[in-house]
């Protein structure tokens, strides 16, 4: 057996309000749901981006919890890459500049394809890259 796709990806943040403002107001993602102090869920294409307060998700569920999701969390800066065509990367660069979001790095990979890196308010590394960097 081999998984067919990644359904959801998670990042951990220190400030959910700042994260919501960034992922909605800067990146334009649609908020699917939220629980104050715990998480934000966003639609991204056919998948879902989960933004968690790691401190809240480390707490084990009650024995009688309706949704017994095991505890999880991460410490430090994570990474997430959004797929973008070459033209979309140019548009993202202009959009991010207009929003006063600093471009941390931008380059072409030796195998072809461009990447653009920024940071979210919690310091997570956010990349926009052409899928061809992975031969996709």
Coordinates of C-alpha atoms in Angstrom, one line a residue:
X1 CA 0.0 0.0 0.0
X2 CA 1.1 3.5 -0.8
X3 CA -0.8 6.7 0.2
X4 CA -2.4 8.4 -2.8
X5 CA -2.1 12.0 -1.7
X6 CA -1.6 14.3 1.3
X7 CA -5.0 15.4 2.6
X8 CA -3.9 17.8 5.2
X9 CA -0.7 19.5 6.4
X10 CA -0.1 21.2 9.7
X11 CA 1.9 24.1 11.0
X12 CA 2.2 25.2 14.6
X13 CA 2.0 28.8 15.6
X14 CA 2.4 31.0 18.7
X15 CA -0.3 33.5 17.9
X16 CA -3.5 32.2 16.3
X17 CA -5.0 35.7 15.7
X18 CA -1.9 36.8 13.8
X19 CA -1.9 33.5 11.8
X20 CA -5.5 34.0 10.8
X21 CA -4.8 37.6 9.7
X22 CA -1.8 36.3 7.6
X23 CA -3.4 33.2 6.1
X24 CA -6.7 35.0 5.2
X25 CA -5.6 38.5 4.6
X26 CA -2.2 37.9 2.9
X27 CA -2.5 34.4 1.4
X28 CA -6.2 34.6 0.7
X29 CA -7.1 31.1 2.1
X30 CA -10.7 30.3 3.0
X31 CA -11.2 29.6 6.7
X32 CA -13.0 26.3 7.1
X33 CA -13.2 26.3 10.9
X34 CA -11.6 27.4 14.1
X35 CA -11.6 26.9 17.8
X36 CA -10.3 29.9 19.8
X37 CA -7.0 29.1 21.5
X38 CA -6.6 25.8 19.6
X39 CA -6.7 25.8 15.8
X40 CA -7.5 27.3 12.4
X41 CA -8.4 25.1 9.4
X42 CA -8.1 26.5 5.9
X43 CA -9.0 25.2 2.4
X44 CA -6.1 25.1 0.0
X45 CA -7.0 23.6 -3.4
X46 CA -8.0 20.0 -2.9
X47 CA -6.4 19.8 0.6
X48 CA -6.6 21.4 4.0
X49 CA -4.0 23.4 5.9
X50 CA -4.2 23.0 9.7
X51 CA -2.8 25.7 11.9
X52 CA -2.4 24.7 15.5
X53 CA -1.5 26.2 18.9
X54 CA 1.0 23.5 19.8
X55 CA 0.5 24.0 23.5
X56 CA -3.2 23.2 23.1
X57 CA -2.8 20.2 20.9
X58 CA -0.3 18.5 23.3
X59 CA -3.1 18.1 25.8
X60 CA -4.4 14.5 25.6
X61 CA -8.2 14.1 24.9
X62 CA -10.5 13.2 27.8
X63 CA -11.2 9.4 28.1
X64 CA -14.8 10.0 26.9
X65 CA -13.9 12.5 24.1
X66 CA -16.2 12.3 21.1
X67 CA -13.1 12.9 18.9
X68 CA -10.1 11.1 20.5
X69 CA -7.4 12.8 18.5
X70 CA -4.0 11.9 19.9
X71 CA -1.8 14.7 21.3
X72 CA 0.6 16.3 18.8
X73 CA 2.7 19.4 18.3
X74 CA 6.0 20.7 17.2
X75 CA 8.5 23.2 18.5
X76 CA 10.4 25.6 16.3
X77 CA 9.9 26.9 12.8
X78 CA 8.1 24.5 10.4
X79 CA 8.0 24.6 6.6
X80 CA 5.2 24.4 4.0
X81 CA 5.4 24.8 0.3
X82 CA 2.5 26.0 -1.9
X83 CA 2.5 25.0 -5.6
X84 CA 2.8 28.0 -8.0
X85 CA 3.5 28.3 -11.7
X86 CA 6.3 30.6 -12.9
X87 CA 3.7 33.3 -13.7
X88 CA 2.1 32.8 -10.3
X89 CA 5.4 33.2 -8.5
X90 CA 5.9 36.6 -10.3
X91 CA 2.3 37.6 -9.2
X92 CA 3.0 36.4 -5.6
X93 CA 6.2 38.4 -5.4
X94 CA 4.2 41.6 -6.4
X95 CA 1.3 40.7 -4.1
X96 CA 3.6 40.1 -1.1
X97 CA 5.5 43.3 -1.8
X98 CA 2.3 45.2 -1.8
X99 CA 1.4 43.6 1.6
X100 CA 4.9 44.5 2.9
X101 CA 5.9 40.9 3.4
X102 CA 9.6 40.5 3.1
X103 CA 11.0 38.0 0.6
X104 CA 13.5 35.9 2.5
X105 CA 14.9 34.1 -0.6
X106 CA 14.2 33.6 -4.3
X107 CA 16.1 31.4 -6.7
X108 CA 16.0 28.8 -9.5
X109 CA 16.8 25.2 -8.6
X110 CA 19.6 23.4 -10.6
X111 CA 17.0 20.9 -12.0
X112 CA 14.7 23.8 -13.0
X113 CA 11.9 25.7 -11.3
X114 CA 11.8 28.7 -9.1
X115 CA 11.1 29.1 -5.4
X116 CA 10.1 32.1 -3.3
X117 CA 10.4 32.0 0.5
X118 CA 8.7 34.2 3.1
X119 CA 8.0 33.8 6.9
X120 CA 4.6 33.7 8.6
X121 CA 4.1 35.7 11.8
X122 CA 5.3 32.7 13.9
X123 CA 8.5 32.3 11.8
X124 CA 7.4 29.3 9.8
X125 CA 9.1 29.1 6.4
X126 CA 6.5 29.4 3.6
X127 CA 7.6 28.6 0.1
X128 CA 5.9 29.1 -3.3
X129 CA 7.5 26.8 -5.9
X130 CA 6.9 25.4 -9.3
X131 CA 5.9 21.7 -9.0
X132 CA 8.6 20.9 -11.6
X133 CA 11.3 21.2 -8.8
X134 CA 10.0 17.7 -7.9
X135 CA 9.5 16.6 -11.5
X136 CA 5.7 17.1 -11.2

